[in-house]
Short mmCIF file of C-alpha atoms in Angstrom, two decimals:
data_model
loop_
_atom_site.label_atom_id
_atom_site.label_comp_id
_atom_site.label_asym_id
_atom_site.label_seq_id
_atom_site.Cartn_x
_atom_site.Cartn_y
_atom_site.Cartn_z
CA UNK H 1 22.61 11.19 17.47
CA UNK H 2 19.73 13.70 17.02
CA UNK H 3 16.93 13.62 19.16
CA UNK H 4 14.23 11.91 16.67
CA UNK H 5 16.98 8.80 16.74
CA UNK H 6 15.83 5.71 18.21
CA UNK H 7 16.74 2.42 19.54
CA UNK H 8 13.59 -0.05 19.40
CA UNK H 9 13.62 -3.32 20.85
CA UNK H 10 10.76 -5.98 20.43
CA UNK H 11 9.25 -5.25 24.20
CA UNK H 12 8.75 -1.86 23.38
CA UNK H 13 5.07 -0.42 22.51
CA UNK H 14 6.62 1.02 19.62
CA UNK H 15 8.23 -2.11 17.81
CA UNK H 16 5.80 -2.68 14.79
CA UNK H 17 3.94 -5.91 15.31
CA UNK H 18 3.83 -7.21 11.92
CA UNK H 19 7.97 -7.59 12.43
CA UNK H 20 7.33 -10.34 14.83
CA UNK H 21 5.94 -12.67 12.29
CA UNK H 22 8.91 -12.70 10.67
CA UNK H 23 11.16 -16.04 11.97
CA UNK H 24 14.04 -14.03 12.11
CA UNK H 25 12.37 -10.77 13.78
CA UNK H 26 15.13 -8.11 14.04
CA UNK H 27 15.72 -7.83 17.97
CA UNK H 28 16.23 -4.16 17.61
CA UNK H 29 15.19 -1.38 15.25
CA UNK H 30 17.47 1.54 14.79
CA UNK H 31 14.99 4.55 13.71
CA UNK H 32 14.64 8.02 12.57
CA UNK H 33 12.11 10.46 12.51
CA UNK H 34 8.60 9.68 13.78
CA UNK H 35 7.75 6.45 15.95
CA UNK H 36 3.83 6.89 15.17
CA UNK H 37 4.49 6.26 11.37
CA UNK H 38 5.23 3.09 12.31
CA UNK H 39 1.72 2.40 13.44
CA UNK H 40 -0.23 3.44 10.31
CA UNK H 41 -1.43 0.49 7.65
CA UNK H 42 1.43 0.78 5.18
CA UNK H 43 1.67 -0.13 1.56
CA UNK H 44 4.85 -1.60 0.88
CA UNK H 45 6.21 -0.88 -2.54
CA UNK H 46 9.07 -2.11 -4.95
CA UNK H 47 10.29 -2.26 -8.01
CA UNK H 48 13.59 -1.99 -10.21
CA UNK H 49 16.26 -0.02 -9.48
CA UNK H 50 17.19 0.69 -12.75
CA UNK H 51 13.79 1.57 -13.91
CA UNK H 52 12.61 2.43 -17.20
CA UNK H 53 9.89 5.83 -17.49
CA UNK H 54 7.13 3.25 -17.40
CA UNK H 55 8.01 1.91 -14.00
CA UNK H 56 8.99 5.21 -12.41
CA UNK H 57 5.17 6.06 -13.57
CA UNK H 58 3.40 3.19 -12.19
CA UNK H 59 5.25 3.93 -8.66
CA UNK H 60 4.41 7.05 -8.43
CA UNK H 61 0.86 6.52 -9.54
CA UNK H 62 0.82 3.82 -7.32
CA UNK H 63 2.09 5.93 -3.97
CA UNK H 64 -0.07 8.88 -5.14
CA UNK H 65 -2.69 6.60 -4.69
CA UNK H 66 -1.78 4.94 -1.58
CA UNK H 67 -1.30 8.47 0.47
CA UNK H 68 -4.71 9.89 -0.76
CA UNK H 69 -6.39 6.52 0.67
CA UNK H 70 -4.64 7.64 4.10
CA UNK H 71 -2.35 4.40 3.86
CA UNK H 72 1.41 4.92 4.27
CA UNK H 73 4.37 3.80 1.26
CA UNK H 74 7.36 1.87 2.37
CA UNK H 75 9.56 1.43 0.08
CA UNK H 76 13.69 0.46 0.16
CA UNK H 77 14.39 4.34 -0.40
CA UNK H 78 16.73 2.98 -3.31
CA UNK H 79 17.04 4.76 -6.76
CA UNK H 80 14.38 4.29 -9.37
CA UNK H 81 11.14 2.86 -8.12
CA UNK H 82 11.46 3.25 -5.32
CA UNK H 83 12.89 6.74 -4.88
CA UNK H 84 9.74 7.74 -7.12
CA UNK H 85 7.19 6.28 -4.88
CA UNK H 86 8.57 7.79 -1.94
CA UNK H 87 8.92 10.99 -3.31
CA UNK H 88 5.47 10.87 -4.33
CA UNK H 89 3.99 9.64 -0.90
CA UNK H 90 5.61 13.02 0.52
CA UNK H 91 3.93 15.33 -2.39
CA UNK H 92 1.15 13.69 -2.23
CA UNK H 93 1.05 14.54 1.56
CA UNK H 94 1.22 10.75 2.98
CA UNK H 95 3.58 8.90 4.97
CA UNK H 96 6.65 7.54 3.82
CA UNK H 97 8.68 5.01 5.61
CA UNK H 98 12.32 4.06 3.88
CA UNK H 99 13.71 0.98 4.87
CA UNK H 100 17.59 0.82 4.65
CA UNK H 101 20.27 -1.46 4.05
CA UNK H 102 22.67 0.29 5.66
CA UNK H 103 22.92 2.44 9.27
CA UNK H 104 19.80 4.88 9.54
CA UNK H 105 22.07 7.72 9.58
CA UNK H 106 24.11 6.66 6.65
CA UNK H 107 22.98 8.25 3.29
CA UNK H 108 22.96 5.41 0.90
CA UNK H 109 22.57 5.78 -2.15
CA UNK H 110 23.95 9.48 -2.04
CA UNK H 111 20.83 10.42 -4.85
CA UNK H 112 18.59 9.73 -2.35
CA UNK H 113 19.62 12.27 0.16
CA UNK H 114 17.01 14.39 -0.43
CA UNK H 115 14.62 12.13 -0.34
CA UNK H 116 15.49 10.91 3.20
CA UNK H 117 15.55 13.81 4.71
CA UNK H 118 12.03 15.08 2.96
CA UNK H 119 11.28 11.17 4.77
CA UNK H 120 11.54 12.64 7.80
CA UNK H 121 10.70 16.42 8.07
CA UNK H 122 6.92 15.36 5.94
CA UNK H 123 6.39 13.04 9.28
CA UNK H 124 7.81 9.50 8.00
CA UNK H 125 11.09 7.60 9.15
CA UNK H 126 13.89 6.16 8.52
CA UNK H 127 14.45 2.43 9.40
CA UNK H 128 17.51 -0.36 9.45
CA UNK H 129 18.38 -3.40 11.00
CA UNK H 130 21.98 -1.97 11.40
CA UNK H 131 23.31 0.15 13.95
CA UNK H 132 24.36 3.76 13.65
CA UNK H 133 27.12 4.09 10.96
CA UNK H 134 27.18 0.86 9.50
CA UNK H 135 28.05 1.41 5.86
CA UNK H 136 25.79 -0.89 2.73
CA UNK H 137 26.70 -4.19 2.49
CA UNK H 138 25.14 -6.55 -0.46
CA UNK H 139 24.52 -9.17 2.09
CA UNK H 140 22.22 -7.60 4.01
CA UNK H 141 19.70 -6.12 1.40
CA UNK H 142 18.01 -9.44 0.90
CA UNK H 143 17.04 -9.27 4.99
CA UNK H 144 16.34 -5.49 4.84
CA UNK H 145 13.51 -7.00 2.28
CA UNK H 146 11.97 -8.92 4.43
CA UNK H 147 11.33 -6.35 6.61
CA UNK H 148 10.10 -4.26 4.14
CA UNK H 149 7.06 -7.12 3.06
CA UNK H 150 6.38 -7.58 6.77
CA UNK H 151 5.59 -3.39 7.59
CA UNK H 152 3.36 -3.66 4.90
CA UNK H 153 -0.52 -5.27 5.10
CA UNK H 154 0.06 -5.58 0.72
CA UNK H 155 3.24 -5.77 -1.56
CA UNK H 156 2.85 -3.62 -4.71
CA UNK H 157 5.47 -4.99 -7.33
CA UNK H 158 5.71 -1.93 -10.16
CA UNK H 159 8.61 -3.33 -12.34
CA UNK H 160 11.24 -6.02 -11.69
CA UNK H 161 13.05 -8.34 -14.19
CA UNK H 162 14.77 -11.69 -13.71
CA UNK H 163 16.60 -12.04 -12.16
CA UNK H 164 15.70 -9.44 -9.47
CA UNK H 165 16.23 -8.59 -5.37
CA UNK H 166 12.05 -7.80 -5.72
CA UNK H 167 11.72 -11.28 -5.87
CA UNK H 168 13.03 -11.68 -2.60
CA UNK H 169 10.65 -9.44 -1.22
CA UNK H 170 7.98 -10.89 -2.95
CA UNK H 171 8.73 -14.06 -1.67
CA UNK H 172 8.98 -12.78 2.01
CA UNK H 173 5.40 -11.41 1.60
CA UNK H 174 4.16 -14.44 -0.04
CA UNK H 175 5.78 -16.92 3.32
CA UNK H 176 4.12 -14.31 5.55
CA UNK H 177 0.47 -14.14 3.66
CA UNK H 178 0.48 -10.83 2.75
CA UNK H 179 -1.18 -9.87 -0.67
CA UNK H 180 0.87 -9.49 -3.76
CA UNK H 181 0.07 -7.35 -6.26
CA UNK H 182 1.95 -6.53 -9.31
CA UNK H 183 1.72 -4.02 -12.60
CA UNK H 184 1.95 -5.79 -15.62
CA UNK H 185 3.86 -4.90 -18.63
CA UNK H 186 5.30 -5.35 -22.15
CA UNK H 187 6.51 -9.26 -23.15
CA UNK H 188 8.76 -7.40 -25.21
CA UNK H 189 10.59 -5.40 -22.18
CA UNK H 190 12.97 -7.02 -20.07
CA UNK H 191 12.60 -4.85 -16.83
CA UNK H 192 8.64 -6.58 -16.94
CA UNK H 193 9.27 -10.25 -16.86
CA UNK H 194 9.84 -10.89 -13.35
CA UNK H 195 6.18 -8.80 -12.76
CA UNK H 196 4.37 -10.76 -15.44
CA UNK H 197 6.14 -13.90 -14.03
CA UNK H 198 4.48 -13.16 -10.94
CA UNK H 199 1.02 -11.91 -12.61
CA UNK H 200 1.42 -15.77 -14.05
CA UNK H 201 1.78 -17.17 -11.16
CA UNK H 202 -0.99 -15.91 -8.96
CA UNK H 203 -0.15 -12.12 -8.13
CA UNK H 204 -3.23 -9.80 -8.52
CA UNK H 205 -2.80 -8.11 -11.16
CA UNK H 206 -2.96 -4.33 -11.07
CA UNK H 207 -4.36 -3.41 -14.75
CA UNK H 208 -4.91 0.71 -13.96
CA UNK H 209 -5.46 3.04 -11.30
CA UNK H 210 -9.32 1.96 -10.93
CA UNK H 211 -8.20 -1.76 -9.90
CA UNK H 212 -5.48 -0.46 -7.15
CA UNK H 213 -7.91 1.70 -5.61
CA UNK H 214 -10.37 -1.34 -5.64
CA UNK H 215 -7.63 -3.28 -4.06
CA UNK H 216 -6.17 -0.74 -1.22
CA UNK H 217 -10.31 -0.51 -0.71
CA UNK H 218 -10.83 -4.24 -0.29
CA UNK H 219 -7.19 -4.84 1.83
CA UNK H 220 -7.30 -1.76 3.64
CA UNK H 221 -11.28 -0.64 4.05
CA UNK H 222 -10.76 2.40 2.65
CA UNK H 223 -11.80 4.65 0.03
CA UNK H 224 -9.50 7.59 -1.42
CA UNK H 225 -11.29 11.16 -0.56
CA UNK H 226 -13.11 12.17 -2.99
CA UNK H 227 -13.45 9.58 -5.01
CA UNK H 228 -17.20 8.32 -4.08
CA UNK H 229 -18.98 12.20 -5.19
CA UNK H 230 -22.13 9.83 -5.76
CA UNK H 231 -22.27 8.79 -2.15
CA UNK H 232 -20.93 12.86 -0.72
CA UNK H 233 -24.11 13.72 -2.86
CA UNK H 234 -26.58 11.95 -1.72
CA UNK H 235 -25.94 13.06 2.18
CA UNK H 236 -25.06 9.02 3.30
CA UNK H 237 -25.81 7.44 6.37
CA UNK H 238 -22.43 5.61 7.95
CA UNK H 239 -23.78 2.03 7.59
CA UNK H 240 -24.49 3.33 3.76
CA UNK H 241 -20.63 4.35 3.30
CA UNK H 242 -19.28 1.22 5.16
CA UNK H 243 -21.50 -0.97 2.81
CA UNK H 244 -20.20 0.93 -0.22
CA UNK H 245 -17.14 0.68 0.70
CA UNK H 246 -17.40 -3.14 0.54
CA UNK H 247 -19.31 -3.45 -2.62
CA UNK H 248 -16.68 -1.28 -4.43
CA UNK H 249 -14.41 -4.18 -3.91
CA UNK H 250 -17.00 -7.15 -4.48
CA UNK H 251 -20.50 -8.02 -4.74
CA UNK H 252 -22.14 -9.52 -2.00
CA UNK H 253 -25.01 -11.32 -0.51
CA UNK H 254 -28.11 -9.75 1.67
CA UNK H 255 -27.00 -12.45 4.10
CA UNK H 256 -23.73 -11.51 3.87
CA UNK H 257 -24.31 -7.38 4.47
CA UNK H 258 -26.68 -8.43 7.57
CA UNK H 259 -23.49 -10.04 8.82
CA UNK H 260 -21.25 -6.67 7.39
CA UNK H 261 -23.41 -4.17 9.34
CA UNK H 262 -24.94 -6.30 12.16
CA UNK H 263 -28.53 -5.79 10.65
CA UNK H 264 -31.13 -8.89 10.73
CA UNK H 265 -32.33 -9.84 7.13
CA UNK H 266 -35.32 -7.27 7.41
CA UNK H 267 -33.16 -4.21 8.22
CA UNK H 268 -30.52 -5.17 5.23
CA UNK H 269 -33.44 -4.98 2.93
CA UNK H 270 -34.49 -1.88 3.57
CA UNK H 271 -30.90 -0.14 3.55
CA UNK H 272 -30.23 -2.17 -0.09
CA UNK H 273 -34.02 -0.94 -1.36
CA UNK H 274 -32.76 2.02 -0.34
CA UNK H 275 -29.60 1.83 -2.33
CA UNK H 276 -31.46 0.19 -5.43
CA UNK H 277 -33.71 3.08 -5.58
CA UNK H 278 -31.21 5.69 -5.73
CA UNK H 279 -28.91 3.59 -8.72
CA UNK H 280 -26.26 3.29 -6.72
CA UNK H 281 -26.13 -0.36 -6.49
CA UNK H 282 -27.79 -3.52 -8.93
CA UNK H 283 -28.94 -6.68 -8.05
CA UNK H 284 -26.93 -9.05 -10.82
CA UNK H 285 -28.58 -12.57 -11.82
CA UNK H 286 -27.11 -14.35 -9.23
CA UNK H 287 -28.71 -12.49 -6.70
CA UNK H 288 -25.78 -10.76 -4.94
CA UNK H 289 -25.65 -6.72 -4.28
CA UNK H 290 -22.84 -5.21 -6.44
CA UNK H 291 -22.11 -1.44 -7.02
CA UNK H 292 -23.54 -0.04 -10.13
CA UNK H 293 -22.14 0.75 -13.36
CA UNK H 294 -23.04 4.73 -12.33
CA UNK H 295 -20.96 4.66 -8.87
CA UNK H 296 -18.29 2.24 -10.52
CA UNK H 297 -17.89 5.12 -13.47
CA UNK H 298 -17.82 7.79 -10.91
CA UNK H 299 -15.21 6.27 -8.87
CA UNK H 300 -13.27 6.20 -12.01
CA UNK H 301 -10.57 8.95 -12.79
CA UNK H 302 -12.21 9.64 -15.83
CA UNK H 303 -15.78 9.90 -14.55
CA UNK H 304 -15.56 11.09 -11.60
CA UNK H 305 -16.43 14.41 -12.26
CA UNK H 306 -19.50 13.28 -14.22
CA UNK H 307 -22.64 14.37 -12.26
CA UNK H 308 -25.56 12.56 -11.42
#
């Protein structure tokens, strides 16, 4: 094997943690390419095989997304969806992490050689249960799944039908509490119903680009560069940003900032007077702090060139 080829056992500093809440943790990872991509927060994402233009879109939208934000795509590294959102993650400059139902150095399928090996040279890797040289076997996609829910902090569902091997994955992430998330789409097509089934059911549902980045915000505390000119304007202090950064996902309370920032009630006030008084946030009736209708439109895609 090459040297960036790896054996990874569950006492070593590299095995992810996440892994271990599975009930049946792989004992070993056999990896390729780089260790410390393993670390980063990771968006797992999935959809069809077979997908249609729409769902090809939505993960690549979706990975584009996820690698501006700083937040790493793993995916299954199989055709459609999931080919698209890797490929994105790597032009996008992010992180992508494939993980395979087959040996790490086996190239399966055989259109996603490229891909792979993009996977690794950009700075991702290459994972599988399997050791070296262990050709695809249907059995074992359905535990490759698994693994792929547990990397991840959130499952991004961009287009399955029914029935569908996403659903496995879904369920994995659902037994180990991660988030679901899933991109609705038309009644009419058949490659949607297993993502509307799961929209039904209780899966947030991911309406445009504006509500994933609210969501990788809220699960992962970040923001996407760039995104927040209002706040690179107006010269913010850090305790400013981090609260922003919070209200961009939900309003909250004064009592509940104090606790955010580790300010007594008096200190929170003046930071939110100061935030009032320069529109970037609104008291609503209830009396919570939410982020105003300016930031929220210049977060957006469409205004977020808008100046202020």
């Amino acid at each position: 094997m090459d040297e960036q080829s790896y054996e990874i056992y569950t006492n070593d500093p590299h095995y992810p943690a996440s892994l271990t809440e599975l009930s049946d943790a792989p004992p070993v990872l056999y990896v390729r390419g780089n260790l410390e991509a393993l670390k980063r927060p990771g968006l797992s994402i999935v959809g069809a095989r077979g997908a249609t233009p729409y769902g090809r879109a939505i993960a690549e939208m979706a990975a584009r997304v996820a690698a501006e934000s700083g937040i790493a795509v793993i995916s299954g590294g199989a055709r459609g969806c999931d080919a698209a959102a890797g490929a994105e993650a790597i032009e996008a400059g992010g992180t992508h992490i494939a993980v395979l139902g087959c040996g790490a150095d086996v190239v399966y399928p055989k259109s996603s050689r490229r891909l792979l090996e993009q996977t690794i040279v950009s700075g991702g890797a290459l994972v599988s249960l399997d050791p070296w040289g262990t050709p695809p076997r249907r059995w074992a996609f359905p535990r490759r799944n698994r693994v792929i829910a547990a990397l991840g902090l959130a499952l991004l569902v961009t287009e399955a039908g029914i029935p569908s091997g996403t659903f496995s994955t879904a369920e994995a992430a659902l037994e180990l509490g991660r988030e679901l998330l899933a991109v609705p789409g038309s009644i009419l097509s058949n490659s949607s119903r297993g993502s509307n089934r799961l929209i039904a059911e209780g899966a947030v549902c991911i309406a445009d680009e504006e509500a994933l980045e609210v969501a990788i915000s809220r699960i992962f505390g970040v923001l996407r560069p760039g995104r927040l000119a209002i706040q690179q304007r107006e010269d913010m202090s850090e305790a400013e940003r981090h609260l922003m950064t919070a209200l961009v996902a939900s309003p909250i309370t004064i009592e509940a900032i104090g606790r955010l920032l580790n300010l007594d009630g008096q200190a929170a006030l003046i930071l939110v007077s100061s935030l009032l008084s320069r529109g970037l946030v609104e008291r609503l009736v209830d009396g919570r702090i939410s982020a105003s209708a300016a930031t929220l439109h210049a977060l957006s895609s469409v205004g977020h060139h808008t100046t202020c």
